């Protein structure tokens, strides 16, 4: 402690034995490094790593592990933009088409901040655009358009990675009550919010 003498009650402040014991303990055990490490690696979400980020994920309600859909099968671009064509894709064999993907610390940090922003979202489109840019700003432009018919379209001017699509499908984006979402990617295709129907 910086001022160990301030922690001693006044009635014991002149006791040489007690002051020697406390001063010796203070020199042997310096908690400042532990406290600084705890603050940097756990308490501060901007610098937290590993387990500290996992704690923040539980606090805001997101998981580091995402189920990523594998789309390396033969198909047509109308069905899925990531389908492979003749000579480069394989036919679906009936096996599992999802795999667990563990986000890196930086990707998980972005997801945590986006979910935290969604938890206190004020319902406006500018705030939703800020959440989108928090998640995907380094990949390209993405924005929300109000279609004036109780639907909104989230437009991505890039094709998200399978991990990005899994983040979108995870429900991280706040949903206005009674408003239907659709997503538009480039190359353009529309998918509804359940990510279970056919692409248009």
CSV table of C-alpha atoms in Angstrom, one decimal:
chain,number,residue,atom,x,y,z
A,1,UNK,CA,0.0,0.0,0.0
A,2,UNK,CA,1.2,3.5,-0.7
A,3,UNK,CA,0.3,4.9,2.8
A,4,UNK,CA,0.3,1.9,5.1
A,5,UNK,CA,0.4,4.0,8.2
A,6,UNK,CA,-3.0,5.5,7.3
A,7,UNK,CA,-4.5,2.0,7.8
A,8,UNK,CA,-3.3,1.7,11.4
A,9,UNK,CA,-5.7,2.8,14.2
A,10,UNK,CA,-4.4,5.9,16.0
A,11,UNK,CA,-4.2,4.0,19.3
A,12,UNK,CA,-1.6,1.6,17.8
A,13,UNK,CA,0.2,4.0,15.6
A,14,UNK,CA,3.1,4.3,18.1
A,15,UNK,CA,3.5,0.6,18.7
A,16,UNK,CA,7.0,-0.3,17.3
A,17,UNK,CA,6.1,-4.1,17.2
A,18,UNK,CA,2.8,-3.6,15.3
A,19,UNK,CA,4.3,-1.0,12.9
A,20,UNK,CA,7.3,-3.2,12.2
A,21,UNK,CA,5.0,-6.2,11.4
A,22,UNK,CA,2.7,-4.2,9.2
A,23,UNK,CA,5.6,-2.5,7.4
A,24,UNK,CA,7.4,-5.8,6.8
A,25,UNK,CA,4.2,-7.4,5.5
A,26,UNK,CA,3.6,-4.4,3.2
A,27,UNK,CA,7.1,-4.8,1.7
A,28,UNK,CA,6.8,-8.5,1.3
A,29,UNK,CA,3.3,-8.5,-0.4
A,30,UNK,CA,2.8,-5.6,-2.8
A,31,UNK,CA,-0.7,-6.0,-4.2
A,32,UNK,CA,-0.4,-3.1,-6.7
A,33,UNK,CA,0.8,-5.4,-9.5
A,34,UNK,CA,-2.0,-7.9,-8.9
A,35,UNK,CA,-4.6,-5.0,-8.8
A,36,UNK,CA,-3.2,-3.5,-12.0
A,37,UNK,CA,-3.3,-6.9,-13.7
A,38,UNK,CA,-6.8,-7.6,-12.5
A,39,UNK,CA,-8.0,-4.2,-13.7
A,40,UNK,CA,-6.4,-4.6,-17.2
A,41,UNK,CA,-7.2,-8.2,-17.8
A,42,UNK,CA,-10.7,-8.5,-16.2
A,43,UNK,CA,-12.3,-5.3,-14.9
A,44,UNK,CA,-11.7,-3.0,-18.0
A,45,UNK,CA,-13.7,-4.4,-21.0
A,46,UNK,CA,-11.5,-2.4,-23.4
A,47,UNK,CA,-8.4,-4.3,-22.3
A,48,UNK,CA,-9.7,-7.5,-20.9
A,49,UNK,CA,-8.5,-10.8,-22.3
A,50,UNK,CA,-9.5,-14.5,-22.1
A,51,UNK,CA,-11.4,-15.3,-19.0
A,52,UNK,CA,-12.1,-11.6,-18.3
A,53,UNK,CA,-13.8,-11.2,-21.6
A,54,UNK,CA,-15.8,-14.4,-21.0
A,55,UNK,CA,-17.1,-12.8,-17.7
A,56,UNK,CA,-18.1,-9.7,-19.6
A,57,UNK,CA,-19.8,-11.9,-22.2
A,58,UNK,CA,-21.9,-13.5,-19.5
A,59,UNK,CA,-22.7,-10.1,-18.0
A,60,UNK,CA,-24.2,-8.8,-21.3
A,61,UNK,CA,-25.5,-12.1,-22.5
A,62,UNK,CA,-23.4,-13.3,-25.4
A,63,UNK,CA,-21.2,-16.4,-25.9
A,64,UNK,CA,-17.7,-16.6,-27.4
A,65,UNK,CA,-18.7,-19.8,-29.2
A,66,UNK,CA,-20.8,-19.4,-32.4
A,67,UNK,CA,-22.3,-22.1,-34.6
A,68,UNK,CA,-21.0,-21.3,-38.1
A,69,UNK,CA,-22.8,-22.8,-41.0
A,70,UNK,CA,-20.5,-24.5,-43.5
A,71,UNK,CA,-21.5,-23.5,-47.1
A,72,UNK,CA,-18.7,-25.2,-49.1
A,73,UNK,CA,-21.2,-27.4,-51.0
A,74,UNK,CA,-22.2,-27.4,-54.6
A,75,UNK,CA,-25.1,-25.1,-55.4
A,76,UNK,CA,-26.3,-22.0,-57.1
A,77,UNK,CA,-25.9,-18.4,-56.1
A,78,UNK,CA,-29.7,-17.9,-55.9
A,79,UNK,CA,-29.7,-20.5,-53.1
A,80,UNK,CA,-26.6,-19.3,-51.2
A,81,UNK,CA,-23.9,-16.7,-52.2
A,82,UNK,CA,-21.2,-19.0,-50.9
A,83,UNK,CA,-22.2,-22.0,-53.0
A,84,UNK,CA,-19.4,-23.6,-55.1
A,85,UNK,CA,-19.8,-24.3,-58.8
A,86,UNK,CA,-19.0,-27.3,-61.0
A,87,UNK,CA,-15.4,-28.5,-60.3
A,88,UNK,CA,-15.0,-26.6,-57.0
A,89,UNK,CA,-17.8,-27.8,-54.7
A,90,UNK,CA,-18.9,-31.1,-53.4
A,91,UNK,CA,-22.5,-32.4,-53.1
A,92,UNK,CA,-24.0,-32.3,-49.6
A,93,UNK,CA,-23.5,-35.7,-48.0
A,94,UNK,CA,-26.1,-35.5,-45.3
A,95,UNK,CA,-23.6,-34.8,-42.5
A,96,UNK,CA,-23.6,-31.9,-40.0
A,97,UNK,CA,-23.5,-28.5,-41.7
A,98,UNK,CA,-22.5,-26.5,-38.6
A,99,UNK,CA,-19.4,-26.3,-36.6
A,100,UNK,CA,-18.5,-24.4,-33.4
A,101,UNK,CA,-16.2,-21.4,-33.9
A,102,UNK,CA,-14.5,-19.7,-31.0
A,103,UNK,CA,-14.2,-15.9,-31.5
A,104,UNK,CA,-10.8,-14.3,-30.9
A,105,UNK,CA,-10.5,-11.8,-28.1
A,106,UNK,CA,-10.8,-8.8,-30.4
A,107,UNK,CA,-13.8,-10.2,-32.3
A,108,UNK,CA,-15.5,-11.2,-29.0
A,109,UNK,CA,-14.8,-7.7,-27.6
A,110,UNK,CA,-16.6,-6.1,-30.5
A,111,UNK,CA,-19.5,-8.5,-30.0
A,112,UNK,CA,-19.7,-7.6,-26.3
A,113,UNK,CA,-19.7,-3.9,-27.0
A,114,UNK,CA,-22.3,-4.3,-29.7
A,115,UNK,CA,-24.5,-6.4,-27.3
A,116,UNK,CA,-24.0,-3.9,-24.5
A,117,UNK,CA,-25.1,-1.1,-26.9
A,118,UNK,CA,-28.1,-3.2,-27.9
A,119,UNK,CA,-29.1,-3.7,-24.3
A,120,UNK,CA,-29.4,0.1,-23.9
A,121,UNK,CA,-30.6,0.9,-27.4
A,122,UNK,CA,-32.9,3.9,-27.7
A,123,UNK,CA,-34.9,2.5,-30.7
A,124,UNK,CA,-33.5,4.9,-33.3
A,125,UNK,CA,-32.0,4.0,-36.6
A,126,UNK,CA,-28.8,6.1,-36.0
A,127,UNK,CA,-28.1,4.1,-32.8
A,128,UNK,CA,-28.7,0.8,-34.7
A,129,UNK,CA,-26.3,2.0,-37.4
A,130,UNK,CA,-23.7,2.7,-34.7
A,131,UNK,CA,-24.1,-0.9,-33.4
A,132,UNK,CA,-23.7,-2.2,-37.0
A,133,UNK,CA,-20.5,-0.2,-37.5
A,134,UNK,CA,-19.2,-1.4,-34.1
A,135,UNK,CA,-19.6,-5.0,-35.4
A,136,UNK,CA,-18.7,-4.7,-39.0
A,137,UNK,CA,-17.1,-1.3,-39.6
A,138,UNK,CA,-13.7,-2.7,-40.5
A,139,UNK,CA,-15.2,-4.9,-43.2
A,140,UNK,CA,-17.2,-2.2,-45.1
A,141,UNK,CA,-20.3,-0.1,-45.0
A,142,UNK,CA,-23.5,-1.4,-43.5
A,143,UNK,CA,-26.6,0.6,-42.6
A,144,UNK,CA,-30.3,0.3,-41.9
A,145,UNK,CA,-33.1,1.6,-44.2
A,146,UNK,CA,-36.6,2.1,-43.0
A,147,UNK,CA,-39.0,0.8,-45.7
A,148,UNK,CA,-41.9,2.8,-44.2
A,149,UNK,CA,-44.1,-0.4,-44.1
A,150,UNK,CA,-43.1,-1.8,-40.7
A,151,UNK,CA,-40.1,-3.4,-42.2
A,152,UNK,CA,-36.4,-2.4,-42.2
A,153,UNK,CA,-33.6,-3.6,-44.4
A,154,UNK,CA,-30.1,-4.0,-43.1
A,155,UNK,CA,-27.7,-3.5,-46.1
A,156,UNK,CA,-24.2,-4.8,-46.1
A,157,UNK,CA,-22.0,-3.4,-48.9
A,158,UNK,CA,-19.8,-6.5,-48.7
A,159,UNK,CA,-20.3,-10.2,-48.3
A,160,UNK,CA,-19.8,-11.1,-44.6
A,161,UNK,CA,-17.7,-14.1,-43.6
A,162,UNK,CA,-19.5,-17.2,-42.3
A,163,UNK,CA,-18.6,-15.9,-38.8
A,164,UNK,CA,-20.2,-12.5,-39.6
A,165,UNK,CA,-23.3,-14.2,-40.9
A,166,UNK,CA,-23.4,-16.3,-37.7
A,167,UNK,CA,-23.1,-13.1,-35.6
A,168,UNK,CA,-26.0,-11.6,-37.6
A,169,UNK,CA,-28.1,-14.7,-37.1
A,170,UNK,CA,-27.3,-14.9,-33.4
A,171,UNK,CA,-29.9,-12.1,-32.7
A,172,UNK,CA,-27.3,-9.6,-31.5
A,173,UNK,CA,-29.1,-6.8,-33.4
A,174,UNK,CA,-32.0,-5.3,-31.4
A,175,UNK,CA,-35.4,-5.9,-32.9
A,176,UNK,CA,-38.0,-3.1,-32.8
A,177,UNK,CA,-41.3,-4.5,-31.6
A,178,UNK,CA,-43.6,-5.4,-34.6
A,179,UNK,CA,-41.0,-4.6,-37.2
A,180,UNK,CA,-39.7,-7.2,-39.6
A,181,UNK,CA,-36.0,-7.4,-40.5
A,182,UNK,CA,-34.5,-8.4,-43.8
A,183,UNK,CA,-30.8,-8.4,-44.8
A,184,UNK,CA,-29.3,-7.4,-48.1
A,185,UNK,CA,-25.7,-8.4,-48.9
A,186,UNK,CA,-23.4,-7.6,-51.9
A,187,UNK,CA,-23.7,-9.5,-54.2
A,188,UNK,CA,-27.3,-8.7,-53.4
A,189,UNK,CA,-29.5,-11.3,-51.9
A,190,UNK,CA,-32.2,-11.0,-49.2
A,191,UNK,CA,-32.7,-13.2,-46.3
A,192,UNK,CA,-35.4,-13.0,-43.6
A,193,UNK,CA,-34.6,-12.9,-39.9
A,194,UNK,CA,-35.0,-16.5,-39.1
A,195,UNK,CA,-32.1,-17.5,-41.4
A,196,UNK,CA,-34.0,-20.7,-41.9
A,197,UNK,CA,-35.9,-19.9,-45.1
A,198,UNK,CA,-34.8,-19.8,-48.7
A,199,UNK,CA,-32.9,-16.8,-50.0
A,200,UNK,CA,-34.6,-14.7,-52.6
